[in-house]
Structures are given as C-alpha cells and as structure tokens.
mmCIF file of C-alpha atoms and ligand atoms in Angstrom:
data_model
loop_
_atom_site.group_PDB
_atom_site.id
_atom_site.type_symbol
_atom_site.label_atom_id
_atom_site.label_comp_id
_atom_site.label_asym_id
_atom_site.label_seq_id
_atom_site.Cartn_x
_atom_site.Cartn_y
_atom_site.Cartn_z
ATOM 1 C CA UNK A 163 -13.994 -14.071 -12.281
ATOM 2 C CA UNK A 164 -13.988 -16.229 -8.926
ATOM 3 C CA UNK A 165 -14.733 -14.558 -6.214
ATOM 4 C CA UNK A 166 -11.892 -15.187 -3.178
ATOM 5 C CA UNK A 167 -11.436 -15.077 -0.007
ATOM 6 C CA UNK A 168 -9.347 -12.008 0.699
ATOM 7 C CA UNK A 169 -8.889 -9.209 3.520
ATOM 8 C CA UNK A 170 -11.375 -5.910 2.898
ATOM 9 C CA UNK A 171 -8.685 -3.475 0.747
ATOM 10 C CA UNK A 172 -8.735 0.008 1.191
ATOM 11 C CA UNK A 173 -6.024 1.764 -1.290
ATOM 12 C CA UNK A 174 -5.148 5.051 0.313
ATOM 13 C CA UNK A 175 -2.746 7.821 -1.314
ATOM 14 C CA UNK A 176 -1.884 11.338 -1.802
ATOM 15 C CA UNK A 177 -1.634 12.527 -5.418
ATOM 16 C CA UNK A 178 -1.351 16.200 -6.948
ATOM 17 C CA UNK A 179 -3.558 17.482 -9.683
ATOM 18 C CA UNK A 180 -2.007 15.419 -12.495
ATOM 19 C CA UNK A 181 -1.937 12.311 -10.466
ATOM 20 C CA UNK A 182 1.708 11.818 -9.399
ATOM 21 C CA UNK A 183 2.222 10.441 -5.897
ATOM 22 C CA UNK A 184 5.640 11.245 -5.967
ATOM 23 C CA UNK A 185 8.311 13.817 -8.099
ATOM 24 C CA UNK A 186 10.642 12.445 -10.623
ATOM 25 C CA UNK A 187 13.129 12.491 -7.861
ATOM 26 C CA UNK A 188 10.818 10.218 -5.962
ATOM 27 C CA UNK A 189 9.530 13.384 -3.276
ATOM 28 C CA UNK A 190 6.299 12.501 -2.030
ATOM 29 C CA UNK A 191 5.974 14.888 0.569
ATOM 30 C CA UNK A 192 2.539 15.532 -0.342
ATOM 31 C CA UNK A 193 0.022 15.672 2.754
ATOM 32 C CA UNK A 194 -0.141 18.067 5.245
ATOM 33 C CA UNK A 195 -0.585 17.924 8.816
ATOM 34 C CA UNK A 196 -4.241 17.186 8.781
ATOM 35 C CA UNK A 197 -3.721 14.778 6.133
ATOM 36 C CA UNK A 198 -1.549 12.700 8.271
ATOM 37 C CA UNK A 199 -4.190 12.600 10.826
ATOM 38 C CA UNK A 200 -6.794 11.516 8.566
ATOM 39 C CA UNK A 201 -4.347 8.596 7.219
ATOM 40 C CA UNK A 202 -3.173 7.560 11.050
ATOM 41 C CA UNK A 203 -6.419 7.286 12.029
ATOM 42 C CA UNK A 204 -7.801 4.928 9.244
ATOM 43 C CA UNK A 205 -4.516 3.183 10.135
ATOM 44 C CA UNK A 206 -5.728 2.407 13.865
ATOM 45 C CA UNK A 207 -8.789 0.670 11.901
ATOM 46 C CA UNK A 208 -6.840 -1.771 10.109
ATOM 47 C CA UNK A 209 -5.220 -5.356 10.590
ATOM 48 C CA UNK A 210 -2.626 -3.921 8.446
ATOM 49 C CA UNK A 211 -0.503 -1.982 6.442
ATOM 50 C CA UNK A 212 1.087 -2.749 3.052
ATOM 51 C CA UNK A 213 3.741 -1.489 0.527
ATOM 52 C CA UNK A 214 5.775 -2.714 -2.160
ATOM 53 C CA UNK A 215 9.498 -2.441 -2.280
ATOM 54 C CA UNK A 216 10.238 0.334 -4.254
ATOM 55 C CA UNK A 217 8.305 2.811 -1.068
ATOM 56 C CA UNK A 218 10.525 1.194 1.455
ATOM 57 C CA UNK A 219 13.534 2.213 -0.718
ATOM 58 C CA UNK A 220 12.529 5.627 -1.544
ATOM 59 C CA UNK A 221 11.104 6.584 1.723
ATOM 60 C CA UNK A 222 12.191 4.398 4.559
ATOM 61 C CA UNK A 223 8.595 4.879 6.077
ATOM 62 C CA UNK A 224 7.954 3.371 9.463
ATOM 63 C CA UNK A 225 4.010 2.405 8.828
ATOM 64 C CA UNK A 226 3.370 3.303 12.611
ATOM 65 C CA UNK A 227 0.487 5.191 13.874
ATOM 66 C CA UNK A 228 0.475 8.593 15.350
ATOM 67 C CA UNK A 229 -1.898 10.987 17.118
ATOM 68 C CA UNK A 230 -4.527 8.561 18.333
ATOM 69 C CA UNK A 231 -4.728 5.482 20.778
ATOM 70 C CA UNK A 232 -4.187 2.044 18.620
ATOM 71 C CA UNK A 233 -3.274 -1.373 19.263
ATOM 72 C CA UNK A 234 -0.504 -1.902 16.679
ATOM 73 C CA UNK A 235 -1.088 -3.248 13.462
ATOM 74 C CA UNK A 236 0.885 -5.750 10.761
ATOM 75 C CA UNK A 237 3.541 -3.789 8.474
ATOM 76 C CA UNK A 238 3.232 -5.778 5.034
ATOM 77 C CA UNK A 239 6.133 -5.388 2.444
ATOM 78 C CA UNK A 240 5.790 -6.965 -0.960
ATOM 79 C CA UNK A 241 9.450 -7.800 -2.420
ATOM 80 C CA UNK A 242 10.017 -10.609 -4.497
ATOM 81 C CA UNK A 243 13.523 -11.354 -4.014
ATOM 82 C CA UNK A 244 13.852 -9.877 -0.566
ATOM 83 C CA UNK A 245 16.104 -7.166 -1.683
ATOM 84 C CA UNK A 246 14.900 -4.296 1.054
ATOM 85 C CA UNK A 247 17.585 -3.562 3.680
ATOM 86 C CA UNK A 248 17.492 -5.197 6.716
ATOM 87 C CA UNK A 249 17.508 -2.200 8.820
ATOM 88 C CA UNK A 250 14.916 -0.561 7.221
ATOM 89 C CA UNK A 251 12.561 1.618 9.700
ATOM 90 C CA UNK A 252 9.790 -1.423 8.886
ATOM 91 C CA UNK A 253 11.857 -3.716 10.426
ATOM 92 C CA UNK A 254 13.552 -1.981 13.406
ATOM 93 C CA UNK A 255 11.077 0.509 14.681
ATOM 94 C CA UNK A 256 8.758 -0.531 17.451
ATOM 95 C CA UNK A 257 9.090 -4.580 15.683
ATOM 96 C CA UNK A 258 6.600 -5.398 18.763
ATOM 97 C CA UNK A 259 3.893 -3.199 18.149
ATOM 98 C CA UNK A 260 3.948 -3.450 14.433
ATOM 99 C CA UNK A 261 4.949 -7.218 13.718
ATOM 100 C CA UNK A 262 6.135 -7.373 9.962
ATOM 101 C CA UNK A 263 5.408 -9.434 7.257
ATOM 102 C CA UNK A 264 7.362 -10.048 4.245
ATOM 103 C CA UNK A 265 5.902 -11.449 0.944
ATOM 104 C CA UNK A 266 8.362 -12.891 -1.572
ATOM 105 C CA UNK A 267 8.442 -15.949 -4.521
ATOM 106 C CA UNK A 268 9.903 -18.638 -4.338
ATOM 107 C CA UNK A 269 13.251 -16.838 -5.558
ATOM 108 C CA UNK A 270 14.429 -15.839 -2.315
ATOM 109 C CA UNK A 271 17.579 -16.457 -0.979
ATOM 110 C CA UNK A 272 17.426 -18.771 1.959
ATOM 111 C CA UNK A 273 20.431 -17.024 3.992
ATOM 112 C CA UNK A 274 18.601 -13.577 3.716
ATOM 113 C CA UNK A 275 15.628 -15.357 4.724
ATOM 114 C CA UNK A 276 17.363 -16.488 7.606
ATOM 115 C CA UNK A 277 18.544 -13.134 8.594
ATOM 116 C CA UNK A 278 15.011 -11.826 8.617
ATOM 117 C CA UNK A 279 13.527 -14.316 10.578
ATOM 118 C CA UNK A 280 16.211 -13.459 13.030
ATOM 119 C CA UNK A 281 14.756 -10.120 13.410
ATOM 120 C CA UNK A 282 11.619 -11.743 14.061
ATOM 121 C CA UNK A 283 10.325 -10.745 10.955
ATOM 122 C CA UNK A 284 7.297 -13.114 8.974
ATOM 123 C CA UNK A 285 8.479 -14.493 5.806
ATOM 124 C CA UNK A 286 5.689 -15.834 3.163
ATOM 125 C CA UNK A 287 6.475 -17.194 -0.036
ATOM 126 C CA UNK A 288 3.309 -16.548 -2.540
ATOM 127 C CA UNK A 289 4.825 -17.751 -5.676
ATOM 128 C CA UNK A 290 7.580 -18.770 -7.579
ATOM 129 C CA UNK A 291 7.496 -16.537 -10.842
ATOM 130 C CA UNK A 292 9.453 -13.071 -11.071
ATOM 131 C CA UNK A 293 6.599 -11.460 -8.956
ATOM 132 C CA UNK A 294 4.835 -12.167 -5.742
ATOM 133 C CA UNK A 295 1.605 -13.506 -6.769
ATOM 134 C CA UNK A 296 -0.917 -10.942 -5.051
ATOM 135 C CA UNK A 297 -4.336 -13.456 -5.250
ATOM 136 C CA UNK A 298 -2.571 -16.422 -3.301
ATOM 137 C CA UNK A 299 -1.193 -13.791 -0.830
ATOM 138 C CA UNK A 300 -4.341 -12.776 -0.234
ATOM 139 C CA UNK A 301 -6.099 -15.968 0.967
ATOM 140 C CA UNK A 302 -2.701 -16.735 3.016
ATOM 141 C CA UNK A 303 -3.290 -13.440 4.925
ATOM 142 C CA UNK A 304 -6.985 -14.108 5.300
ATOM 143 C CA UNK A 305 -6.347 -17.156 6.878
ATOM 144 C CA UNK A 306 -3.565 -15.871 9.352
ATOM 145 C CA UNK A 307 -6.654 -13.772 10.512
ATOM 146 C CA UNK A 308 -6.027 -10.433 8.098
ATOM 147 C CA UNK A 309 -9.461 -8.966 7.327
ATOM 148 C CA UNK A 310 -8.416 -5.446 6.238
ATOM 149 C CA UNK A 311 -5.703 -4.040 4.601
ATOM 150 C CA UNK A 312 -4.769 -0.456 3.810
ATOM 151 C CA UNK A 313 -2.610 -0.380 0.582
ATOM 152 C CA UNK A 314 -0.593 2.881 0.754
ATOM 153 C CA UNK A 315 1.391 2.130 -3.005
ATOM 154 C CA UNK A 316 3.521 3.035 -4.736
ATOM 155 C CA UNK A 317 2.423 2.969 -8.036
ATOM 156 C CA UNK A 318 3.500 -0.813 -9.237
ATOM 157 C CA UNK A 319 2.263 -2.254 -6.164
ATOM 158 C CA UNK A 320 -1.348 -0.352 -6.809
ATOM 159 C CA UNK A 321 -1.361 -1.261 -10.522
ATOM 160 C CA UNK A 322 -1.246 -4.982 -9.407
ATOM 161 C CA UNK A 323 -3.758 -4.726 -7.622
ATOM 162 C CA UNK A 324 -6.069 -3.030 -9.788
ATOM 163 C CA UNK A 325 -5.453 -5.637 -12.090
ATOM 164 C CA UNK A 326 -6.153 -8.490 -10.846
ATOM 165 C CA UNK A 327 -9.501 -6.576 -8.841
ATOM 166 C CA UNK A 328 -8.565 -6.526 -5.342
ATOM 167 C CA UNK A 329 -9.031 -3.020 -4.209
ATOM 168 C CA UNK A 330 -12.402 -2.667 -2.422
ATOM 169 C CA UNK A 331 -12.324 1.066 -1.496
ATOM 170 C CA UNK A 332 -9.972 4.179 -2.482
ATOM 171 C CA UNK A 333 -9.377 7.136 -0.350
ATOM 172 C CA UNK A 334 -7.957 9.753 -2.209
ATOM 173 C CA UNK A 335 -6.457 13.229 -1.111
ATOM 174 C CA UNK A 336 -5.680 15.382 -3.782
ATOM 175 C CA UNK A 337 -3.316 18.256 -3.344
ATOM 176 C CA UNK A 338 -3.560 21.827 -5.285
ATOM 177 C CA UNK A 339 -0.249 21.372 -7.212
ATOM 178 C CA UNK A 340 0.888 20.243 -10.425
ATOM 179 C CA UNK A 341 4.090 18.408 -10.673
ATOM 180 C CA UNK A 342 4.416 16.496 -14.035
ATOM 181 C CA UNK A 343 7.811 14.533 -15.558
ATOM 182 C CA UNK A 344 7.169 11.234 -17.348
ATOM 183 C CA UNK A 345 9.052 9.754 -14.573
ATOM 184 C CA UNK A 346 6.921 10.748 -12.087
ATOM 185 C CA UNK A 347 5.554 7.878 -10.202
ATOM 186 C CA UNK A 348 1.482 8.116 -10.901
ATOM 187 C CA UNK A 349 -0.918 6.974 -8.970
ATOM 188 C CA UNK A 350 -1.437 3.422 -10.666
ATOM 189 C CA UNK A 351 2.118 2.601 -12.905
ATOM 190 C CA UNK A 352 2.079 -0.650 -14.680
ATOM 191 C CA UNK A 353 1.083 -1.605 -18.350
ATOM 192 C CA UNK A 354 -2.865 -0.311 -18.236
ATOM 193 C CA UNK A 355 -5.555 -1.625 -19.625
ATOM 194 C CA UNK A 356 -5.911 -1.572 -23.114
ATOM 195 C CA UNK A 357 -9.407 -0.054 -23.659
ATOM 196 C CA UNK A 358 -11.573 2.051 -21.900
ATOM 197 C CA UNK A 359 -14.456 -0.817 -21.085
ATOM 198 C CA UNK A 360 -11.840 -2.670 -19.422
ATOM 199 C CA UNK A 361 -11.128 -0.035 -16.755
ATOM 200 C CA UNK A 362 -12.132 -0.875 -13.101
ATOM 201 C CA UNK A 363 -14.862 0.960 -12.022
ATOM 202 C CA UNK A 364 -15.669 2.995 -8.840
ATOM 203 C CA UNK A 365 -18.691 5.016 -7.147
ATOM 204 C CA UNK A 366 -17.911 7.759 -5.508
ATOM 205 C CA UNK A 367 -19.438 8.065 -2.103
ATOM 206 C CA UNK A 368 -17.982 11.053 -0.418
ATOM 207 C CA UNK A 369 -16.234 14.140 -1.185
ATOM 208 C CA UNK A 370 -15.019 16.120 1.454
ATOM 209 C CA UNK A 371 -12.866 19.773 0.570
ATOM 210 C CA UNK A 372 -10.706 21.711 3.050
ATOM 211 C CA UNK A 373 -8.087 24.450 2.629
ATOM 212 C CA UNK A 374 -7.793 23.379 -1.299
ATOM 213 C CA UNK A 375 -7.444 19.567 -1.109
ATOM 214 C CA UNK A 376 -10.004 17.216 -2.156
ATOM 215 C CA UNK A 377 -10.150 14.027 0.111
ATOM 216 C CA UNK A 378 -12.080 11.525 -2.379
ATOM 217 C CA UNK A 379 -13.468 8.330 -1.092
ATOM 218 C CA UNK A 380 -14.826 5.335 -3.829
ATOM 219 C CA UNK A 381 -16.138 2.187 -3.579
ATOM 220 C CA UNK A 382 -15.658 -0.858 -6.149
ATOM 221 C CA UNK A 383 -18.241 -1.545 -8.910
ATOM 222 C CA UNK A 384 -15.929 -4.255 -10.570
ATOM 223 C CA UNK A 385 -17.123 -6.995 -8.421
HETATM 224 N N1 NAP B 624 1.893 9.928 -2.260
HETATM 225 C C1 NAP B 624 1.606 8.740 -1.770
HETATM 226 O O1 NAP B 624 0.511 8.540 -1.206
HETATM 227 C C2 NAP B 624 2.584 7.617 -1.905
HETATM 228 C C3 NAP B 624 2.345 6.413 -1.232
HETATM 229 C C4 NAP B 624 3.245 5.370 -1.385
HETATM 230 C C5 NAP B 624 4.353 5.517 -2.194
HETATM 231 N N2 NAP B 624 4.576 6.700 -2.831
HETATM 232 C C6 NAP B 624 5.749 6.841 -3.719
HETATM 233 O O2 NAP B 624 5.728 5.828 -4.683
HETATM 234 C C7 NAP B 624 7.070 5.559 -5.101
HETATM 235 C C8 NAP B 624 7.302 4.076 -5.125
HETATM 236 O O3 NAP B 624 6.442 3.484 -6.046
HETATM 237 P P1 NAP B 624 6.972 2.331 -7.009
HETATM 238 O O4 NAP B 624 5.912 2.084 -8.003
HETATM 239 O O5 NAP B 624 8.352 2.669 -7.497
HETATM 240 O O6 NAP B 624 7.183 1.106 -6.031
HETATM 241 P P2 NAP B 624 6.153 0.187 -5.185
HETATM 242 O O7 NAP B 624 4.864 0.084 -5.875
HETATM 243 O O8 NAP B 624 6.207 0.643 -3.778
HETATM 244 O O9 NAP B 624 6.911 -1.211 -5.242
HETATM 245 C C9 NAP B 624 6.954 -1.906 -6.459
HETATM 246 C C10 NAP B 624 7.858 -3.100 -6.337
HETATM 247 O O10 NAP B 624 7.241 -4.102 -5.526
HETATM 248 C C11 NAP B 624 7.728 -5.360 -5.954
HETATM 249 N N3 NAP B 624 6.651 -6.306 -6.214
HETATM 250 C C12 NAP B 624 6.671 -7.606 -5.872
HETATM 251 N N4 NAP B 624 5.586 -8.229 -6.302
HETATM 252 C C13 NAP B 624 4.832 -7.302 -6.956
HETATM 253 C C14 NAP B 624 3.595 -7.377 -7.634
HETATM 254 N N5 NAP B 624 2.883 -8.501 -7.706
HETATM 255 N N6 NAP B 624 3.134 -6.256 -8.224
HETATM 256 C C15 NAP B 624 3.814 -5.099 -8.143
HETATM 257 N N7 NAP B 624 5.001 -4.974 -7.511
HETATM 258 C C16 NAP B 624 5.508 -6.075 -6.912
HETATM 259 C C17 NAP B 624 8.487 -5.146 -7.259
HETATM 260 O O11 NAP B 624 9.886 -5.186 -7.013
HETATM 261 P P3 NAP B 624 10.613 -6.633 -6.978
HETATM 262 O O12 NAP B 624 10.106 -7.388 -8.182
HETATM 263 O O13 NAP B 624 12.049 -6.346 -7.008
HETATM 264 O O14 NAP B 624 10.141 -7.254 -5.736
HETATM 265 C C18 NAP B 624 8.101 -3.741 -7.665
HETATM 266 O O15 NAP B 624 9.094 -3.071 -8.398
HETATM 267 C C19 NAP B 624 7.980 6.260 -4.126
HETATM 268 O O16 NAP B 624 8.545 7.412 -4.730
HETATM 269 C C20 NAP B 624 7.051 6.657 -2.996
HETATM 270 O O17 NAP B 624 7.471 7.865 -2.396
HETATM 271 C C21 NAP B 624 3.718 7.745 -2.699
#
C-alpha cells in the first residue's frame, strides 16, 4: 500500500473485559478519576482531537483538557452529512481555545454549512460518497499543519480507521467489568476482516496495572 502523508494517530479508549466501550444503552462511563488524567494529559500533547458522529450524539463530550496546563487543541468531528446539532458542547464550549473542525462529503447541505461557519466552525469536504473519505482527510489535515491526532472512537469511526491502516499507536485502559449485549458498541464495529492473516497487527510496548485496570499501550506492525 502507498505510504501517505498523514498526522501521527494515536487511538485511545476505555473498554471493559469483553471489549465494549460503551453499554447497549450507549453508557460509557468507564474510566475513573485517574483515567481521566492519564487521557487529559496525552490530550495536552496533541494537535488534536477526533470523533465521529455517533460520540457527539451519545455523549455530548466537550474534547477539552483538564488538570494540566495546555495550549488548546483542534476538536475534529467526522459527520458526513453534517447532521450533529449545532449546539453541541464541541461547538459552543471554549470555541477559542479548542477551534473545531468538521469533516463531511460532498453531501452536505450548503445552508447548514453556512450556519456552522457562522459559529466559526472549519468545514472540510473529503469526499463525495456516503462516507467521509478518511485517507484524503488525512493529507488535508497534514497540510493545515496537523501532525498528531488522538482518535477517541466510537467504534465505526475506529473500524475505519483500522481499515484503511491509519492508526499508529493504541492506548488502551481496560476496566475489571464485564458488560456484554450484541448491541454493545465494541471497541472496533464495522464489517471485520475476513480472515485472521488480514488482521492489523500491533506490538505491545508497555503494560502498566493499577487498582485492577490494565492501561495497554501498542505500536503498529502493519506498516
Ligand atoms: N469508552 C470509550 O473510550 C469511548 C470513546 C468514544 C466513544 N465511545 C462510545 O462509542 C459510541 C459511539 O460509537 P459509534 O460507533 O456509534 O459512533 P462513532 O464511531 O462515534 O461515529 C460513527 C459515525 O461517524 C460517521 N462517519 C463519517 N464518515 C465515517 C467513516 N469514514 N467511517 C466511520 N464513520 C464515519 C458515520 O455517520 P454519518 O455517515 O451519518 O456521518 C458513522 O455512523 C457511544 O456510545 C460512545 O459513548 C466510547
């Protein structure tokens, strides 16, 4: 595969035992304090932050950063027909310390593009089929000056990525509990890979345990 020009990506989540990132009811209070602190301060190291649509619906997260000294960062949302409500937290919390970017097709409604750019929010268009096309969004942020990324999900957004082999590092904190349901949101959603051979590959390179979680970190070996 060609190689391309793309911002460093670090895919960072919470998951239980069986690999859910989320309940069937879409709960994904999962960290703890000290887990929060881990995640805001690998935040403070990052150009930005990114999540797909369905988090912002389910959560209304703000993507700021807590607990340590920063100097902002971008809030990415991927949404292909820009669908997310315009008062989300992404959009009206703090919009000058964490500018935000939103990455939709070609599909998107011109007046609700309007209405975000009132809010001063970025709109780029990667894309004109049903989804945002991930590879050509990632040489568009690399060349607005985007060198690192931390994906925080959900599940279709990682699966993407994972496909098409754009996650350089995971950092992984699993917590002690087992949730199940089918329509749990896992880790990475999406079709799969048929066989086993095709499976991304990782090395791990740390494992740190406190208080019963396991914080995880891997590398790529895909590349
Ligand atoms: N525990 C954790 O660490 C953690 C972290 C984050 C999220 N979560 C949980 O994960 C759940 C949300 O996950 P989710 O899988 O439903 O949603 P998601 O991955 O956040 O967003 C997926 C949506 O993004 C849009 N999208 C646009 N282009 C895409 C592309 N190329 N590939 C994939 N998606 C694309 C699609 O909607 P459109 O086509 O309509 O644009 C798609 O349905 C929530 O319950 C949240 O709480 C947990």
């Amino acid at each position: 595969m060609k190689e391309i020009k793309k911002p460093y990506v670090i895919l960072s989540a919470a998951m239980t035992i069986d690999g859910k990132i989320a309940s069937k009811l879409g709960d994904s209070e999962l960290s703890d304090e000290f887990d929060w602190r881990e995640v805001h301060k690998l935040r403070t190291k990052m150009d930005a932050i990114m999540v797909g649509k369905g988090t912002i619906l389910k959560d209304n997260p703000k993507l700021h950063i807590k607990y340590f000294k920063h100097k902002g960062c971008y809030r990415i949302v991927v949404d292909s027909n820009l669908t997310i409500p315009i008062d989300s937290n992404v959009i009206d919390y703090q919009p000058q310390i964490y500018p935000t970017i939103i990455c939709t097709t070609e599909n998107a409604p011109l007046d609700k593009i309007k209405k975000f750019e009132a809010k001063n929010v970025k709109i780029i268009k990667s894309g004109a089929e049903d989804r945002v096309d991930l590879k050509n969004l990632m040489v568009i942020l690399s060349k607005m000056g985007i060198k690192s990324i931390l994906l925080e999900g959900g599940g279709n957004l990682n699966w993407s990525f994972v496909n098409f082999n754009l996650i350089d590092e995971i950092r992984l904190s699993i917590a002690p509990w087992i949730i199940g349901g089918k329509d749990a949101i896992s880790l990475v959603e999406g079709t799969g890979f048929d066989k086993m051979h095709q499976a991304r590959k990782f090395k791990l390179v740390k494992v740190f345990n406190r208080d019963n979680y396991v914080i995880l970190k891997y590398i790529t070996r895909s590349k």
